Short mmCIF file of C-alpha atoms in Angstrom, two decimals:
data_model
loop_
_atom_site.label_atom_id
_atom_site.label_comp_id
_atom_site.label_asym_id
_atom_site.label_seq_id
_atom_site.Cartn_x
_atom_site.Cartn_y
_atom_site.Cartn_z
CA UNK A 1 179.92 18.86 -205.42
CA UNK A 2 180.03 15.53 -207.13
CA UNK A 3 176.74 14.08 -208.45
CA UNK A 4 176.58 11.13 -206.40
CA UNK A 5 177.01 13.66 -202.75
CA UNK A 6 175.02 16.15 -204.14
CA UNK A 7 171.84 13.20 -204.75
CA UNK A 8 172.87 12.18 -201.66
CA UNK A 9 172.15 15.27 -200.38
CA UNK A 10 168.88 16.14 -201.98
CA UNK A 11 167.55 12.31 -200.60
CA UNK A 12 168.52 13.44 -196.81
CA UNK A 13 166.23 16.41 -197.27
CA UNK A 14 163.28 14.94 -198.87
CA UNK A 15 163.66 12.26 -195.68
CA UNK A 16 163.11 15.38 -193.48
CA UNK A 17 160.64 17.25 -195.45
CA UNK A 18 158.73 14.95 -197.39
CA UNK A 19 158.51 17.36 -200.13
CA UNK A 20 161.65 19.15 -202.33
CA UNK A 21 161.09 22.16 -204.43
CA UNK A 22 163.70 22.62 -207.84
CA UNK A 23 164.74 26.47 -207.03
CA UNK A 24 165.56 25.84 -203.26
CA UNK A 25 167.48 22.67 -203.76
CA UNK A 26 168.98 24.67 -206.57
CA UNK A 27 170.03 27.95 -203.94
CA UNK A 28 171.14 24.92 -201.21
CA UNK A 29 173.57 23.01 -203.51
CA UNK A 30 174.60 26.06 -205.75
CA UNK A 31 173.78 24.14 -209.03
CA UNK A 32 171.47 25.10 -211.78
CA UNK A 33 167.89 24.46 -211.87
CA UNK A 34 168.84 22.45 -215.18
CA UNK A 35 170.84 20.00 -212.57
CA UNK A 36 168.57 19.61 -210.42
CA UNK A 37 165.81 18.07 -212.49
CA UNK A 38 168.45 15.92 -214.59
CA UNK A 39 169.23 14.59 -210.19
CA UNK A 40 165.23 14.44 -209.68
CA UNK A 41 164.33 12.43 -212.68
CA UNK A 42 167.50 10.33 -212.05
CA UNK A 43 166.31 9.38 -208.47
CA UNK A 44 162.93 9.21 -210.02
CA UNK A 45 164.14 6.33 -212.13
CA UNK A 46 165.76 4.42 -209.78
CA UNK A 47 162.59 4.88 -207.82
CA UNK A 48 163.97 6.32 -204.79
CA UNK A 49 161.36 9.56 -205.42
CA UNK A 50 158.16 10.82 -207.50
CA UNK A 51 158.67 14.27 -209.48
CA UNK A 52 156.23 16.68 -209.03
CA UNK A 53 155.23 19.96 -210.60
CA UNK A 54 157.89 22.39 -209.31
CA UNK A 55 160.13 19.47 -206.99
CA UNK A 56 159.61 15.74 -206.31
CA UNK A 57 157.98 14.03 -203.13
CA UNK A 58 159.64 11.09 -201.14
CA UNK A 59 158.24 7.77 -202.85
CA UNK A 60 155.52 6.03 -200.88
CA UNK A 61 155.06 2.56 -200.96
CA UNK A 62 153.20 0.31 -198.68
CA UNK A 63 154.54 -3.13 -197.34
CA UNK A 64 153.34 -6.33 -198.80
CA UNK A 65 150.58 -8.53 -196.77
CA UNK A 66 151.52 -12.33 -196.57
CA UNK A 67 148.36 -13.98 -197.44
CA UNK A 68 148.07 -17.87 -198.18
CA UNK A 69 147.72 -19.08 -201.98
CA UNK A 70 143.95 -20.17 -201.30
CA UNK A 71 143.01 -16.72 -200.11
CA UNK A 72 144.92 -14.89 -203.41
CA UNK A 73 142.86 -16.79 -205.70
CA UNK A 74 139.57 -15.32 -204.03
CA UNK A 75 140.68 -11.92 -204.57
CA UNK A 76 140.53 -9.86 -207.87
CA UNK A 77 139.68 -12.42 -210.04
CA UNK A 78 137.86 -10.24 -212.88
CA UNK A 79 141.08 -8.20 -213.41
CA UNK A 80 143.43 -11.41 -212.98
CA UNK A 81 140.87 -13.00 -216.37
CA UNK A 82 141.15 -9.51 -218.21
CA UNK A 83 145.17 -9.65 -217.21
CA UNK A 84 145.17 -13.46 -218.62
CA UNK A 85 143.39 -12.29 -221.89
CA UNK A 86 145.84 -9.67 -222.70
CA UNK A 87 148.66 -12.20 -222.08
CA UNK A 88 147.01 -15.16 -224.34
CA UNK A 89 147.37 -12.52 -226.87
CA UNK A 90 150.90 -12.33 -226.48
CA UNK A 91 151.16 -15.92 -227.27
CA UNK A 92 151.74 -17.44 -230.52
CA UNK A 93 151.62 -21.28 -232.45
CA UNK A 94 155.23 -23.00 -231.86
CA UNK A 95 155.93 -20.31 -228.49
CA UNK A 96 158.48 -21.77 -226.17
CA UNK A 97 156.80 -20.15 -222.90
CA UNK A 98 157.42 -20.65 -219.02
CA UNK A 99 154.63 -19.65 -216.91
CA UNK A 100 155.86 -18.47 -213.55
CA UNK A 101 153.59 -19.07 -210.29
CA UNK A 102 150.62 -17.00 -209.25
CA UNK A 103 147.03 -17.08 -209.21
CA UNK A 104 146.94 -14.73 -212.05
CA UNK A 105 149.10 -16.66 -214.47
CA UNK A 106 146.70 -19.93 -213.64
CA UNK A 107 144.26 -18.00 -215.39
CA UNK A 108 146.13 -17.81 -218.75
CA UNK A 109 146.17 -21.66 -218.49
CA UNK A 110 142.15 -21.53 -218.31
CA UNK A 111 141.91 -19.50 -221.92
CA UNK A 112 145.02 -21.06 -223.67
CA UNK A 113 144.31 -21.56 -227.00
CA UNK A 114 144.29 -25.16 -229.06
CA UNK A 115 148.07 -24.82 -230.99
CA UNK A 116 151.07 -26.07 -230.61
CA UNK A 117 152.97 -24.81 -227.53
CA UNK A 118 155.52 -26.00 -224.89
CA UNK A 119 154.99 -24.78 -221.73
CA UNK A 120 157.48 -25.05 -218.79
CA UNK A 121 156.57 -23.81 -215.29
CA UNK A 122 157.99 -24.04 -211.62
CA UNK A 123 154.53 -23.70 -210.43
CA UNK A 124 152.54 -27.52 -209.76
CA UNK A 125 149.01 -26.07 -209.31
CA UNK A 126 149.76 -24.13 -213.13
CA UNK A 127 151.18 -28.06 -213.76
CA UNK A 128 148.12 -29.58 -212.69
CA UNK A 129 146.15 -27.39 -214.48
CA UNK A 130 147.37 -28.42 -217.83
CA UNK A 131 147.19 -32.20 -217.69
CA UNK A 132 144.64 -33.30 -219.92
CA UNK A 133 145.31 -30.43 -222.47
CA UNK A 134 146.96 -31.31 -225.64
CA UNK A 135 150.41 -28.85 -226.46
CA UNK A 136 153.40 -30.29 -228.08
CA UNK A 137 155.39 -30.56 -224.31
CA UNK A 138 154.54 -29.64 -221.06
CA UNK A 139 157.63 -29.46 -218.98
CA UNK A 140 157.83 -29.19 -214.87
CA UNK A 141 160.81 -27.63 -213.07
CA UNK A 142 161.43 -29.10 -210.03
CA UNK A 143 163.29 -28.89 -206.67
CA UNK A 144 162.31 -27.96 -203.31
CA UNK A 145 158.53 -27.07 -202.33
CA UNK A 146 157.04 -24.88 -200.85
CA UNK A 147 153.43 -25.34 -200.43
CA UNK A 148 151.80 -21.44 -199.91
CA UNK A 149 152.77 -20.53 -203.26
CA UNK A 150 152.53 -23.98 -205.19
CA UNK A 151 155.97 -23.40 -206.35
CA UNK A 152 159.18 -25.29 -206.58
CA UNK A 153 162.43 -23.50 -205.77
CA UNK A 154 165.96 -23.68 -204.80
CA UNK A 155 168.86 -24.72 -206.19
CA UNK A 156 168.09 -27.79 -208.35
CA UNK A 157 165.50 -26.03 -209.42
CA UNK A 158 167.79 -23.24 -210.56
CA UNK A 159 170.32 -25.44 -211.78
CA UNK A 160 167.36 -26.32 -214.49
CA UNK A 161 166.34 -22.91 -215.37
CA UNK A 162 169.93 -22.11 -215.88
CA UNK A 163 169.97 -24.13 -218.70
CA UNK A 164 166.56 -23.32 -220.85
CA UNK A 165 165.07 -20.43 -223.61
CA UNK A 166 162.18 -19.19 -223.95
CA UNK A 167 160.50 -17.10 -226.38
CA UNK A 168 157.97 -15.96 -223.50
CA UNK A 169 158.30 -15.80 -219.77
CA UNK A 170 155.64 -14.36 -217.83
CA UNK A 171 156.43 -13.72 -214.31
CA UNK A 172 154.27 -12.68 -211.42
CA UNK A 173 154.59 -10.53 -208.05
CA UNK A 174 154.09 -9.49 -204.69
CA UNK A 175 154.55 -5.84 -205.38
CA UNK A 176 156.16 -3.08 -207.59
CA UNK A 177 157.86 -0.09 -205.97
CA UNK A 178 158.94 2.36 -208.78
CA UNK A 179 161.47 0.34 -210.95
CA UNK A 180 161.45 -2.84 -208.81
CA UNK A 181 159.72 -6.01 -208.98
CA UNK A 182 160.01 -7.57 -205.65
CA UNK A 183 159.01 -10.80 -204.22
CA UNK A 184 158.18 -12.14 -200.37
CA UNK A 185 160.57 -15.21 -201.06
CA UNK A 186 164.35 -14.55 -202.14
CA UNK A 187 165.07 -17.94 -203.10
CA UNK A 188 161.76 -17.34 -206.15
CA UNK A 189 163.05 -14.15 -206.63
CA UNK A 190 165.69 -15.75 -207.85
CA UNK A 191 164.21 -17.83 -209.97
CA UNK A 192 162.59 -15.74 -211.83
CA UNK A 193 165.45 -13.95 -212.48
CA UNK A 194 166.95 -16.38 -214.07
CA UNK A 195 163.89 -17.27 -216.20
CA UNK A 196 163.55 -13.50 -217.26
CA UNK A 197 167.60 -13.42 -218.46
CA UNK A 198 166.74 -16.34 -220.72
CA UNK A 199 163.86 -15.31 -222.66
CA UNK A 200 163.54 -13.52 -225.48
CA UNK A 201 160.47 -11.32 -224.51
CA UNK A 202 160.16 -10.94 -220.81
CA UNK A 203 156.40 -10.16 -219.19
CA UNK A 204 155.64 -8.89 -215.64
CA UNK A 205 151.89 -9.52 -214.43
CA UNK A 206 150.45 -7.49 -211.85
CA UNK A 207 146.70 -6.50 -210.97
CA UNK A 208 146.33 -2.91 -209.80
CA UNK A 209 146.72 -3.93 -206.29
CA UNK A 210 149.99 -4.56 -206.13
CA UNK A 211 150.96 -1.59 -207.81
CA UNK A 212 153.15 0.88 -205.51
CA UNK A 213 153.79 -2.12 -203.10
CA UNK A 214 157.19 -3.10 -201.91
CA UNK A 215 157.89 -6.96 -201.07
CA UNK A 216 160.97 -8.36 -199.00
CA UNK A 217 163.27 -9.19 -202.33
CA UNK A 218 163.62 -6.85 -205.90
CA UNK A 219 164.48 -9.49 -208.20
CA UNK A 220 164.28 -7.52 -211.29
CA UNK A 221 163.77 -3.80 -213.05
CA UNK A 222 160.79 -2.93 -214.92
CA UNK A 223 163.54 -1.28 -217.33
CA UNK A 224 164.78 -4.42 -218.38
CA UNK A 225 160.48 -6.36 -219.14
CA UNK A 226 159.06 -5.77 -222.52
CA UNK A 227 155.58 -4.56 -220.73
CA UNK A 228 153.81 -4.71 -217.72
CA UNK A 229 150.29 -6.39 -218.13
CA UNK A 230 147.67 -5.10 -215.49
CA UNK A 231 144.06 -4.65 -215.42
CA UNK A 232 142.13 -1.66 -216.26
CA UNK A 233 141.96 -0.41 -212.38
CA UNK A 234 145.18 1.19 -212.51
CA UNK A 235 145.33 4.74 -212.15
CA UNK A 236 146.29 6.62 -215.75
CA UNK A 237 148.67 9.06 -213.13
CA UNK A 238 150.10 5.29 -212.46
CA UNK A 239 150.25 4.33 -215.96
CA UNK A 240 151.72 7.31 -216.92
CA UNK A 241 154.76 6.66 -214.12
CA UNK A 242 155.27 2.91 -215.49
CA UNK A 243 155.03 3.53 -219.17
CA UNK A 244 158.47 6.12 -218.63
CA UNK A 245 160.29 2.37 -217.97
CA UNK A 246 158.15 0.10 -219.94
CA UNK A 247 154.83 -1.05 -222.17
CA UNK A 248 151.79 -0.82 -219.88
CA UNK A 249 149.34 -3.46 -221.32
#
């Protein structure tokens, strides 16, 4: 049996058991037990399952909540300022940085240090924020808007991104589910993307709630980041998972 049939396989049965152990799957699909956990961690890794001791279980990953921009910044703010901290730390004199949208990332704005930075951002409340506050160039992508996340979008606004480099981009989300970092809006998802092909060190930011959460759109692979910066409320059985793709900061 080819390997793509016999994963194919191995999915359809964890969809009607929930749970898969290595010597059955082994006796179903006459392969070696060696073969089966080279399939399992493969599936694992494209996040499609979570290896356990002895078999894997079927991935489970809740649906993002819509909530309004106003509401998000209410919510977890201690771990979004410990989350900033870590990601001020990442940032150096002469950085070339974009700052994606998110109540999180407006948080970084509130501790940046006094040297000389340009900042570019899609994101007018993160905009707003820095007026007043004395970098080398602040820089505003624009396009269309959409007001509940602050954020402009599209393809003018795309058109722009295309065409910049970063040293730093630090992105936000709605939600990671196993490798993918997904996003309510398709057209940000996008986006950000593009902003995390053109930098040279590429940042995810996500508080512990959004961990094992699945949005509408995966716009990229935690494979492909330099780290994932949370808060110290993850779970070390979740850090453990991410840190087999990635950094966890």
């Amino acid at each position: 049996m080819l390997k793509t049939k016999r994963q194919e396989a191995i999915l359809s049965m964890l969809e009607a058991t929930k749970v898969v152990e290595v010597v059955q799957l082994a006796k179903d699909l006459r392969v070696t037990e060696m073969t089966i956990r080279r399939d399992l961690k493969e599936l694992e890794d494209d996040g499609q399952l979570v290896r356990v001791h002895g078999g894997a279980k079927k991935a489970g990953f809740s649906s993002y909540t819509v909530i309004s921009h106003e509401k998000k910044a209410k919510i977890h703010t201690e771990e979004k300022k410990e989350i900033a901290r870590k990601c001020v730390g990442l940032i150096e004199e002469n950085d070339i940085i974009f700052l994606g949208s998110g109540t999180t990332i407006e948080y970084i704005v509130d501790i940046l240090p006094a040297i000389d930075l340009t900042i570019i951002t899609n994101s007018l409340s993160i905009f707003n924020r820095l007026q007043g506050l004395n970098f080398r160039s602040t820089i505003l992508i624009g396009g269309r808007y959409r007001h509940s996340t602050d954020t402009f979008y599209g393809v003018f606004s795309n058109e722009m991104i295309d065409k910049i480099k970063v040293a730093k981009a630090f992105i936000g989300t709605n939600g990671i589910a196993g490798v993918n970092v997904t996003t309510t809006y398709e057209d940000e998802g996008q986006g950000n993307q593009l902003v995390l092909n053109n930098a040279e060190h590429r940042y995810i930011v996500s508080d512990f709630s959004k961990l094992e959460i699945s949005a509408l759109y995966t716009f990229y692979n935690l494979k492909n980041i330099d780290a994932l910066i949370t808060d110290s409320r993850i779970a070390e059985s979740q850090r453990q998972y991410y840190e087999r793709f990635t950094r966890v900061l």
